[in-house]
């Protein structure tokens, strides 16, 4: 029969018996989980007998209780099942955490009288009585038991923790379940519930008893369970005593209560509590007896150990790869191992009793005799390295010589252990040569190089550290690397190093942003740090190469200053090219222009407002493809050309045809453009679009519409296509108090988003901002600001030009000729379709 021993005290355990106990624990855990499934099924199927064993009489198992029992049962089952794997352990812990959250939150509700919202999360409780607590909330003793059971499962999953950390909570769970069963057996409702709260269901108590047993027996060869389940006399004694206290006190209590029911005596509650006290006392007595019995068995095991000591010592020597022998004070060999026999080529019988000088080579025998005399003179072990010339060639040995003393402390023999370390010495010499080469390489590095451990303590530094930091390389070894960083930046340095070391596979990295070093004189300077790691045995080494980048930072600052100067010049150029549109009193407007952050503040977007006559105003908006000064130059030419053509009074399609011819004369240029002519008296707008985004119209009720108009090709495409594609215009009527919105693609175009959806967002924001508001410049300006804020949350990081123009069409006066006030929305009047340009 296979046995093993408790590591703490050497008590025997039979492996089949341990397997059977674990099987019992698994069965109890599954039965506990089954009770949870039964209770949960009662709520799912609305079967009262599954919710409560005695419907209408006893408390019901709450849904949260059933879920927690199911989770704990499965968790304990996995912990009791061997072998354990990381996946199984993690799953068991996750299930225990679910039960812990349920039990802990319920206890928190009782302690704080707060409602965490979990009581009726799964089902609406129709079984709770108002006087007994909140609907759906489990009993406080159930919550306490589930929390303790979760603690037992979590501690049981951590095998580094002592077994009692899980078994003691398991016994507490068992006690709480038994307390409820005692209350049922003795008809004591005070043991069912505490105060005015909900009571524990009967099958909940049975499940807790099974759960406590399973958690207690999950590790049957350790802790208190090891005391109870070991194969020795203490285990047998403990099991009998434990069975006695589980059977005798309940029977005694039942007999007492039966006498009380017969009218012989009273105080039912006192008797029940007395029985519970008996169980606790008997349990303490059992474990006290087990401790005594265990000491007896330990003493017995020690006696057996003394009998087998010589056999074990000889077996140990025979399985040791080193040469071992024991000699008396006259140098006669008393014991030796098989390795000694193999080295000398002599059998054990021919060696024992002879002097070491007669067996060992003369050179080695002389060294061993001198070492033995030194040990006897000092009284302490001696370890020394010996280089011995043997017939097979020189060898290196590590000799360990120590005295063997009798109980009075007097030496009676000397033990010698000879380990051949020839290969180790050769490897050590090679390591020393490699270290010398490494140090030479480290010192030849042009930059200051620091090597630290995983905690940031410097273990090595080269000579370049001194000119950089003003401290000798030997002076920084043993100090924290953060000591070379200015004080305010040390938390940042620690955080960066910790985050880098936490990476699964840290790669060599160069950091040069926000890092500074500090000289011994207190001066600070910017640095660039190259960082990498190396795994040396079980220690992580961090390599830091530090370079002073003061000159680089100065050069970067100079370049940044020159760039900012160029950007200001470009910004001034942009505004000079765009000009400032006129403010017309009869046509309120608001506009926004945002330059791309990727260019020096210039781009190809533009717009213009052009008074044509007393009732008509031209509005043009365009976008030159591309960015930078080239696009801005083309924009300036187009703006001037469009302004001049519009002042001639030509219709929109002819103006667009003229601009197209102008763009065709430019090399590789594409432009989207839209030109409108607003007739304030007739409340009409004529427009022509060359590949531009649709114009949005908003009436005074906040209803938004896209002005439907033919969209022709962008300017400059006709030349690319080799033919003439006509530009078409259309005329739309506007409702009184409308607002027109023109914009470029930078406002609504985003990577990974639908541009139509962005236009819908623009229209919705417009309708919300301008609903019921008059066409006032201030209101239009607020609406423009809100559009920018909604569609471009981070203007500092926007990578395209943005142009936005809002134009309000005022209410007509009594003399205005046009549609009646009942007209709303945007309605077509006429389309003009000229022939090819």
Coordinates of C-alpha atoms in Angstrom, one line a residue, residues 304-811:
X304 CA 12.0 4.2 14.0
X305 CA 14.2 6.9 12.4
X306 CA 17.0 6.2 14.8
X307 CA 16.8 2.5 14.0
X308 CA 17.1 3.2 10.3
X309 CA 19.6 6.0 10.5
X310 CA 22.6 3.9 9.6
X311 CA 20.8 2.4 6.6
X312 CA 19.7 5.8 5.4
X313 CA 23.2 7.3 5.9
X314 CA 24.7 4.5 3.8
X315 CA 22.1 4.9 1.2
X316 CA 22.7 8.6 1.1
X317 CA 26.4 8.2 0.7
X318 CA 26.0 5.6 -2.1
X319 CA 23.7 7.9 -4.1
X320 CA 26.0 10.9 -3.7
X321 CA 28.1 11.5 -6.9
X322 CA 31.0 12.8 -4.8
X323 CA 33.7 10.6 -3.1
X324 CA 32.8 10.1 0.5
X325 CA 34.5 8.2 3.3
X326 CA 34.7 8.3 7.1
X327 CA 37.9 7.5 9.0
X328 CA 38.7 7.2 12.6
X329 CA 41.3 9.2 14.5
X330 CA 44.0 6.7 13.4
X331 CA 43.1 7.3 9.7
X332 CA 41.5 3.9 9.3
X333 CA 38.5 3.8 7.0
X334 CA 35.2 3.1 8.7
X335 CA 32.7 3.7 5.9
X336 CA 32.7 4.7 2.3
X337 CA 30.4 5.0 -0.7
X338 CA 30.3 3.3 -4.1
X339 CA 31.9 6.3 -5.8
X340 CA 35.0 5.7 -3.6
X341 CA 35.0 2.1 -4.7
X342 CA 34.8 3.1 -8.4
X343 CA 37.6 5.7 -8.0
X344 CA 40.0 3.3 -6.4
X345 CA 39.0 0.1 -8.2
X346 CA 38.8 -1.8 -4.9
X347 CA 35.8 -3.5 -3.3
X348 CA 34.4 -2.2 0.0
X349 CA 35.5 -5.3 1.9
X350 CA 39.2 -4.8 0.8
X351 CA 39.1 -1.1 1.8
X352 CA 37.4 -1.0 5.2
X353 CA 39.8 -1.1 8.1
X354 CA 42.8 0.0 6.1
X355 CA 44.5 3.4 6.4
X356 CA 43.9 6.1 3.8
X357 CA 47.6 6.2 2.9
X358 CA 47.3 2.6 1.8
X359 CA 44.3 3.3 -0.5
X360 CA 44.5 6.9 -1.8
X361 CA 47.2 8.3 -4.1
X362 CA 50.1 9.6 -2.0
X363 CA 49.6 13.3 -3.0
X364 CA 45.9 13.2 -2.1
X365 CA 46.4 11.1 1.1
X366 CA 48.9 13.7 2.3
X367 CA 46.4 16.5 1.7
X368 CA 43.6 14.6 3.4
X369 CA 45.7 13.8 6.5
X370 CA 46.7 17.4 6.9
X371 CA 43.1 18.5 6.5
X372 CA 41.9 16.0 9.1
X373 CA 44.5 17.1 11.6
X374 CA 43.4 20.7 11.0
X375 CA 39.7 19.8 11.6
X376 CA 40.5 18.0 14.9
X377 CA 42.6 21.0 16.0
X378 CA 39.9 23.6 15.2
X379 CA 36.8 21.5 16.0
X380 CA 35.1 23.1 13.0
X381 CA 34.5 21.9 9.4
X382 CA 37.1 22.8 6.8
X383 CA 36.5 23.3 3.1
X384 CA 39.4 23.8 0.7
X385 CA 40.2 23.4 -3.0
X386 CA 42.9 21.0 -3.8
X387 CA 44.9 20.6 -7.1
X388 CA 46.2 17.0 -7.2
X389 CA 48.4 15.3 -9.8
X390 CA 46.8 11.9 -10.5
X391 CA 48.0 9.2 -12.8
X392 CA 45.3 10.2 -15.3
X393 CA 46.3 13.9 -15.2
X394 CA 45.9 16.8 -12.9
X395 CA 42.5 17.3 -11.3
X396 CA 40.9 19.8 -9.1
X397 CA 38.9 18.7 -6.0
X398 CA 36.7 20.5 -3.4
X399 CA 37.4 18.8 -0.1
X400 CA 35.0 19.2 2.7
X401 CA 36.3 17.7 6.0
X402 CA 34.2 17.8 9.2
X403 CA 34.4 16.0 12.6
X404 CA 31.8 13.5 13.9
X405 CA 31.2 14.0 17.6
X406 CA 29.7 11.7 20.2
X407 CA 26.9 12.8 22.6
X408 CA 29.6 14.3 24.9
X409 CA 31.0 16.5 22.1
X410 CA 34.3 14.6 21.7
X411 CA 35.3 13.7 18.1
X412 CA 35.4 10.0 17.3
X413 CA 35.8 10.2 13.5
X414 CA 36.4 12.5 10.5
X415 CA 34.1 12.6 7.5
X416 CA 35.6 13.6 4.1
X417 CA 33.7 14.6 0.9
X418 CA 35.7 15.0 -2.3
X419 CA 34.0 16.6 -5.2
X420 CA 35.7 16.7 -8.6
X421 CA 35.4 20.3 -9.8
X422 CA 37.9 20.2 -12.6
X423 CA 35.2 21.2 -15.2
X424 CA 33.8 23.8 -12.8
X425 CA 37.2 25.4 -12.3
X426 CA 37.8 25.5 -16.1
X427 CA 34.3 27.0 -16.6
X428 CA 35.0 29.6 -13.8
X429 CA 38.3 30.6 -15.6
X430 CA 36.3 31.1 -18.8
X431 CA 33.7 33.2 -17.0
X432 CA 36.5 35.3 -15.6
X433 CA 37.9 35.8 -19.0
X434 CA 34.5 36.7 -20.3
X435 CA 34.0 39.2 -17.5
X436 CA 37.3 40.9 -18.3
X437 CA 36.2 41.2 -21.9
X438 CA 32.8 42.5 -20.9
X439 CA 34.4 45.1 -18.6
X440 CA 36.7 46.2 -21.4
X441 CA 33.7 46.5 -23.8
X442 CA 31.8 48.5 -21.1
X443 CA 34.6 50.9 -20.5
X444 CA 35.1 51.4 -24.3
X445 CA 31.5 52.7 -24.7
X446 CA 31.4 56.4 -25.6
X447 CA 28.3 57.1 -23.4
X448 CA 27.8 56.7 -19.7
X449 CA 26.5 53.1 -19.1
X450 CA 24.7 51.9 -16.0
X451 CA 23.6 48.4 -15.1
X452 CA 21.0 48.0 -12.4
X453 CA 19.0 45.2 -10.9
X454 CA 15.2 45.0 -11.1
X455 CA 14.8 47.4 -8.1
X456 CA 16.9 50.1 -9.8
X457 CA 20.0 49.6 -7.7
X458 CA 23.2 50.3 -9.7
X459 CA 25.4 47.2 -9.8
X460 CA 27.9 48.3 -12.4
X461 CA 29.0 51.6 -14.1
X462 CA 31.7 52.6 -16.6
X463 CA 34.2 55.5 -16.4
X464 CA 32.1 57.8 -18.6
X465 CA 29.7 58.3 -15.7
X466 CA 32.1 60.6 -13.9
X467 CA 32.4 63.3 -16.6
X468 CA 28.6 63.2 -17.2
X469 CA 27.4 63.2 -13.6
X470 CA 30.5 64.3 -11.7
X471 CA 30.6 61.1 -9.6
X472 CA 33.1 58.3 -9.8
X473 CA 31.8 55.0 -11.2
X474 CA 32.7 53.2 -8.0
X475 CA 30.7 55.9 -6.0
X476 CA 27.4 55.2 -7.8
X477 CA 27.5 51.4 -7.4
X478 CA 25.1 50.4 -4.8
X479 CA 23.0 53.5 -5.0
X480 CA 19.6 54.0 -6.7
X481 CA 19.7 55.1 -10.3
X482 CA 17.0 57.6 -9.5
X483 CA 19.7 59.5 -7.4
X484 CA 21.1 60.6 -10.7
X485 CA 17.7 62.2 -11.6
X486 CA 16.5 65.6 -10.3
X487 CA 14.2 65.3 -7.3
X488 CA 10.9 66.3 -8.9
X489 CA 11.4 63.9 -11.8
X490 CA 12.2 60.8 -9.7
X491 CA 8.5 59.6 -9.4
X492 CA 8.3 59.8 -13.2
X493 CA 11.5 57.9 -13.6
X494 CA 10.4 55.1 -11.2
X495 CA 7.0 54.8 -13.0
X496 CA 8.7 54.6 -16.4
X497 CA 11.1 51.9 -15.2
X498 CA 8.4 49.9 -13.5
X499 CA 6.1 50.0 -16.5
X500 CA 8.9 49.0 -18.8
X501 CA 9.9 46.0 -16.6
X502 CA 6.2 44.9 -16.5
X503 CA 6.1 44.5 -20.2
X504 CA 5.8 40.8 -21.3
X505 CA 8.7 41.0 -23.6
X506 CA 10.5 44.4 -23.1
X507 CA 12.3 45.5 -26.2
X508 CA 15.3 47.9 -26.3
X509 CA 13.9 51.4 -26.2
X510 CA 15.2 55.0 -26.5
X511 CA 13.6 57.7 -24.3
X512 CA 14.5 61.3 -24.7
X513 CA 11.3 63.3 -23.8
X514 CA 11.2 64.9 -20.4
X515 CA 14.2 63.1 -18.9
X516 CA 17.0 65.0 -17.1
X517 CA 20.1 64.1 -15.2
X518 CA 21.6 66.0 -12.3
X519 CA 25.3 66.8 -11.9
X520 CA 27.1 66.5 -8.6
X521 CA 27.1 70.3 -8.4
X522 CA 23.3 70.4 -8.7
X523 CA 23.0 71.5 -12.3
X524 CA 20.5 69.7 -14.5
X525 CA 20.8 68.7 -18.1
X526 CA 18.5 66.9 -20.6
X527 CA 19.5 63.3 -21.4
X528 CA 18.6 60.5 -23.8
X529 CA 18.4 57.1 -22.3
X530 CA 18.6 53.8 -24.1
X531 CA 17.1 51.0 -22.0
X532 CA 17.2 47.2 -22.4
X533 CA 17.1 44.2 -20.1
X534 CA 18.9 40.9 -19.7
X535 CA 17.9 37.9 -17.7
X536 CA 20.8 36.7 -15.7
X537 CA 19.9 33.4 -13.9
X538 CA 16.9 34.5 -11.8
X539 CA 17.7 38.2 -11.8
X540 CA 16.7 40.8 -14.2
X541 CA 19.4 43.3 -15.2
X542 CA 18.6 46.7 -16.7
X543 CA 21.1 48.4 -19.1
X544 CA 20.9 52.2 -19.2
X545 CA 23.0 54.1 -21.7
X546 CA 22.8 57.9 -20.9
X547 CA 23.8 60.7 -23.3
X548 CA 23.8 64.4 -22.7
X549 CA 21.6 66.0 -25.4
X550 CA 21.9 69.6 -24.3
X551 CA 23.2 70.7 -27.7
X552 CA 20.5 68.7 -29.5
X553 CA 17.8 70.4 -27.4
X554 CA 19.3 73.8 -28.2
X555 CA 19.3 73.0 -31.9
X556 CA 15.7 71.8 -31.7
X557 CA 14.6 75.0 -29.9
X558 CA 16.2 77.0 -32.7
X559 CA 14.4 75.0 -35.4
X560 CA 11.1 75.4 -33.5
X561 CA 11.6 79.1 -33.2
X562 CA 12.3 79.4 -37.0
X563 CA 9.2 77.2 -37.7
X564 CA 7.0 79.4 -35.6
X565 CA 8.3 82.5 -37.4
X566 CA 7.5 80.9 -40.7
X567 CA 4.1 79.9 -39.4
X568 CA 3.2 83.4 -38.4
X569 CA 4.3 84.7 -41.8
X570 CA 2.2 82.0 -43.5
X571 CA -0.8 82.8 -41.3
X572 CA -0.5 86.5 -42.2
X573 CA -0.4 85.5 -45.9
X574 CA -3.4 83.3 -45.5
X575 CA -5.5 86.1 -44.0
X576 CA -4.3 88.6 -46.6
X577 CA -5.3 86.2 -49.4
X578 CA -8.7 85.5 -47.9
X579 CA -9.5 89.0 -46.9
X580 CA -12.3 90.0 -44.6
X581 CA -15.8 89.5 -46.1
X582 CA -18.1 92.6 -46.0
X583 CA -20.6 92.9 -43.2
X584 CA -24.0 93.5 -44.9
X585 CA -26.7 95.0 -42.6
X586 CA -29.5 93.4 -44.7
X587 CA -27.7 89.9 -44.7
X588 CA -26.4 88.9 -41.3
X589 CA -23.6 86.3 -41.3
X590 CA -21.0 84.5 -39.2
X591 CA -18.0 82.5 -40.2
X592 CA -15.2 80.3 -38.9
X593 CA -11.8 79.3 -40.4
X594 CA -9.5 76.7 -38.8
X595 CA -6.1 75.9 -40.4
X596 CA -4.7 72.4 -40.4
X597 CA -2.2 71.7 -37.6
X598 CA 0.0 69.7 -40.0
X599 CA 0.8 72.8 -42.2
X600 CA 2.1 76.2 -41.3
X601 CA -1.3 77.7 -40.9
X602 CA -2.3 78.0 -44.5
X603 CA -4.5 76.0 -46.9
X604 CA -6.8 76.1 -49.9
X605 CA -10.2 76.9 -48.3
X606 CA -11.9 80.2 -49.0
X607 CA -15.2 82.0 -49.1
X608 CA -16.5 85.4 -50.1
X609 CA -19.6 87.5 -49.9
X610 CA -20.1 89.8 -52.9
X611 CA -22.9 92.5 -53.0
X612 CA -24.3 92.5 -56.6
X613 CA -27.2 95.0 -56.4
X614 CA -29.8 96.2 -53.9
X615 CA -31.6 92.9 -53.6
X616 CA -29.0 90.3 -54.7
X617 CA -25.8 89.1 -53.0
X618 CA -23.3 86.5 -54.3
X619 CA -21.8 84.0 -51.9
X620 CA -18.9 81.7 -53.0
X621 CA -17.1 78.9 -51.1
X622 CA -14.3 76.7 -52.4
X623 CA -11.7 74.2 -51.4
X624 CA -8.4 73.8 -53.4
X625 CA -7.1 70.2 -53.1
X626 CA -3.9 70.0 -51.2
X627 CA -2.3 72.0 -48.4
X628 CA 0.4 74.5 -47.7
X629 CA 1.5 77.6 -49.6
X630 CA 0.8 76.1 -53.1
X631 CA -2.8 75.6 -52.2
X632 CA -3.1 79.0 -50.6
X633 CA -1.6 80.7 -53.7
X634 CA -4.2 79.0 -56.0
X635 CA -6.9 79.9 -53.5
X636 CA -5.9 83.6 -53.6
X637 CA -6.1 83.6 -57.4
X638 CA -9.4 81.8 -57.5
X639 CA -10.9 84.1 -54.9
X640 CA -9.9 87.2 -56.9
X641 CA -11.2 85.7 -60.2
X642 CA -14.5 84.6 -58.6
X643 CA -15.0 88.0 -57.1
X644 CA -14.4 89.8 -60.4
X645 CA -16.6 87.5 -62.3
X646 CA -19.4 87.7 -59.8
X647 CA -19.4 91.5 -59.9
X648 CA -20.2 91.4 -63.6
X649 CA -23.6 89.9 -62.7
X650 CA -23.3 86.7 -64.7
X651 CA -25.4 83.7 -63.6
X652 CA -23.8 81.0 -61.4
X653 CA -23.3 78.4 -64.1
X654 CA -21.4 80.9 -66.3
X655 CA -19.2 82.0 -63.3
X656 CA -18.4 78.3 -62.6
X657 CA -17.6 77.8 -66.3
X658 CA -15.2 80.7 -66.2
X659 CA -13.5 79.5 -63.0
X660 CA -13.2 76.0 -64.6
X661 CA -11.3 77.5 -67.5
X662 CA -9.1 79.4 -65.1
X663 CA -8.3 76.2 -63.1
X664 CA -7.6 74.3 -66.4
X665 CA -4.7 76.7 -67.0
X666 CA -3.1 75.7 -63.7
X667 CA -1.1 72.5 -63.6
X668 CA -2.5 69.6 -61.7
X669 CA -5.1 71.4 -59.7
X670 CA -8.6 70.3 -58.6
X671 CA -11.0 72.6 -56.8
X672 CA -14.5 72.1 -55.4
X673 CA -16.6 75.2 -55.4
X674 CA -20.2 76.4 -54.8
X675 CA -21.6 79.8 -55.9
X676 CA -24.9 81.2 -54.7
X677 CA -26.9 84.2 -55.7
X678 CA -29.3 85.2 -52.9
X679 CA -32.3 87.4 -54.0
X680 CA -33.5 88.9 -50.7
X681 CA -36.6 90.5 -52.2
X682 CA -37.8 87.3 -54.0
X683 CA -36.5 85.1 -51.2
X684 CA -34.8 82.9 -53.8
X685 CA -31.3 81.4 -54.1
X686 CA -29.7 80.4 -57.3
X687 CA -26.8 78.0 -56.9
X688 CA -24.3 76.0 -58.9
X689 CA -22.0 73.3 -57.4
X690 CA -18.8 72.0 -58.8
X691 CA -18.3 68.8 -56.7
X692 CA -18.9 70.7 -53.5
X693 CA -20.8 69.5 -50.4
X694 CA -24.5 70.3 -50.2
X695 CA -25.8 73.6 -48.8
X696 CA -27.9 73.3 -45.6
X697 CA -31.0 75.5 -45.2
X698 CA -32.6 75.9 -41.8
X699 CA -36.0 77.6 -41.4
X700 CA -37.1 79.5 -38.4
X701 CA -38.8 76.4 -36.9
X702 CA -35.5 74.6 -36.8
X703 CA -36.3 72.3 -39.7
X704 CA -33.2 71.5 -41.8
X705 CA -33.0 70.6 -45.4
X706 CA -30.2 70.0 -47.9
X707 CA -30.7 72.3 -50.9
X708 CA -31.2 69.9 -53.8
X709 CA -29.0 71.1 -56.7
X710 CA -27.1 69.4 -59.6
X711 CA -23.6 68.6 -58.5
X712 CA -21.1 68.9 -61.4
X713 CA -17.5 67.8 -61.5
X714 CA -14.9 69.7 -59.6
X715 CA -13.1 72.5 -61.3
X716 CA -10.1 71.3 -63.4
X717 CA -11.7 67.9 -64.2
X718 CA -12.8 69.0 -67.7
X719 CA -9.3 69.3 -68.8
X720 CA -8.3 66.0 -67.3
X721 CA -11.2 64.2 -69.1
X722 CA -10.5 65.8 -72.4
X723 CA -14.0 67.0 -72.9
X724 CA -16.4 69.7 -71.7
X725 CA -18.9 68.8 -68.9
X726 CA -21.5 71.4 -68.4
X727 CA -22.2 73.1 -65.1
X728 CA -25.9 73.4 -64.1
X729 CA -27.6 75.7 -61.8
X730 CA -30.9 75.7 -60.0
X731 CA -33.1 78.2 -58.2
X732 CA -34.8 77.4 -54.9
X733 CA -37.1 79.4 -52.8
X734 CA -36.5 80.0 -49.1
X735 CA -39.0 80.3 -46.3
X736 CA -38.9 83.5 -44.3
X737 CA -36.2 83.8 -41.7
X738 CA -34.1 80.9 -43.2
X739 CA -30.4 80.5 -42.6
X740 CA -28.0 79.0 -45.2
X741 CA -24.9 77.1 -44.1
X742 CA -21.9 76.5 -46.4
X743 CA -18.8 74.5 -45.3
X744 CA -15.8 72.6 -46.6
X745 CA -15.1 68.9 -46.2
X746 CA -12.7 69.5 -43.2
X747 CA -15.7 70.1 -41.0
X748 CA -17.5 66.8 -41.7
X749 CA -14.9 64.4 -43.0
X750 CA -13.3 61.9 -40.5
X751 CA -11.3 58.7 -41.1
X752 CA -13.5 55.7 -40.5
X753 CA -16.8 57.6 -40.5
X754 CA -19.6 58.2 -43.0
X755 CA -19.6 61.7 -44.3
X756 CA -23.4 61.7 -44.8
X757 CA -23.8 60.8 -41.1
X758 CA -21.5 63.7 -40.2
X759 CA -23.6 66.1 -42.3
X760 CA -26.7 64.8 -40.5
X761 CA -25.0 65.7 -37.2
X762 CA -24.3 69.1 -38.6
X763 CA -27.9 69.6 -39.6
X764 CA -29.3 68.4 -36.3
X765 CA -27.0 70.7 -34.4
X766 CA -28.1 73.6 -36.6
X767 CA -31.8 72.9 -36.1
X768 CA -31.3 72.7 -32.3
X769 CA -29.3 76.0 -32.2
X770 CA -31.4 78.1 -34.5
X771 CA -34.9 76.9 -33.7
X772 CA -37.1 79.9 -33.1
X773 CA -34.1 82.3 -33.2
X774 CA -34.0 85.4 -35.4
X775 CA -31.3 85.8 -38.0
X776 CA -29.1 87.9 -35.8
X777 CA -25.2 88.0 -36.2
X778 CA -24.6 87.2 -32.5
X779 CA -27.0 84.2 -32.6
X780 CA -25.3 83.0 -35.9
X781 CA -21.9 83.4 -34.3
X782 CA -23.0 81.2 -31.3
X783 CA -24.3 78.6 -33.7
X784 CA -21.0 78.6 -35.6
X785 CA -19.1 78.1 -32.4
X786 CA -21.4 75.2 -31.3
X787 CA -21.0 73.5 -34.7
X788 CA -17.2 73.6 -34.4
X789 CA -17.3 72.3 -30.8
X790 CA -19.6 69.4 -31.8
X791 CA -17.9 68.3 -35.0
X792 CA -14.3 69.0 -34.0
X793 CA -13.9 68.4 -30.3
X794 CA -10.1 68.7 -30.4
X795 CA -9.2 71.6 -32.7
X796 CA -5.5 71.5 -31.6
X797 CA -5.1 68.1 -33.3
X798 CA -7.3 68.6 -36.4
X799 CA -5.4 67.7 -39.6
X800 CA -7.5 69.6 -42.3
X801 CA -8.6 73.1 -43.1
X802 CA -12.1 74.0 -42.0
X803 CA -14.3 76.8 -43.4
X804 CA -17.8 77.4 -42.1
X805 CA -20.2 80.2 -43.2
X806 CA -23.7 81.0 -41.9
X807 CA -25.9 83.5 -43.7
X808 CA -29.3 84.6 -42.4
X809 CA -32.1 85.6 -44.8
X810 CA -34.1 88.2 -42.9
X811 CA -37.8 88.4 -42.6

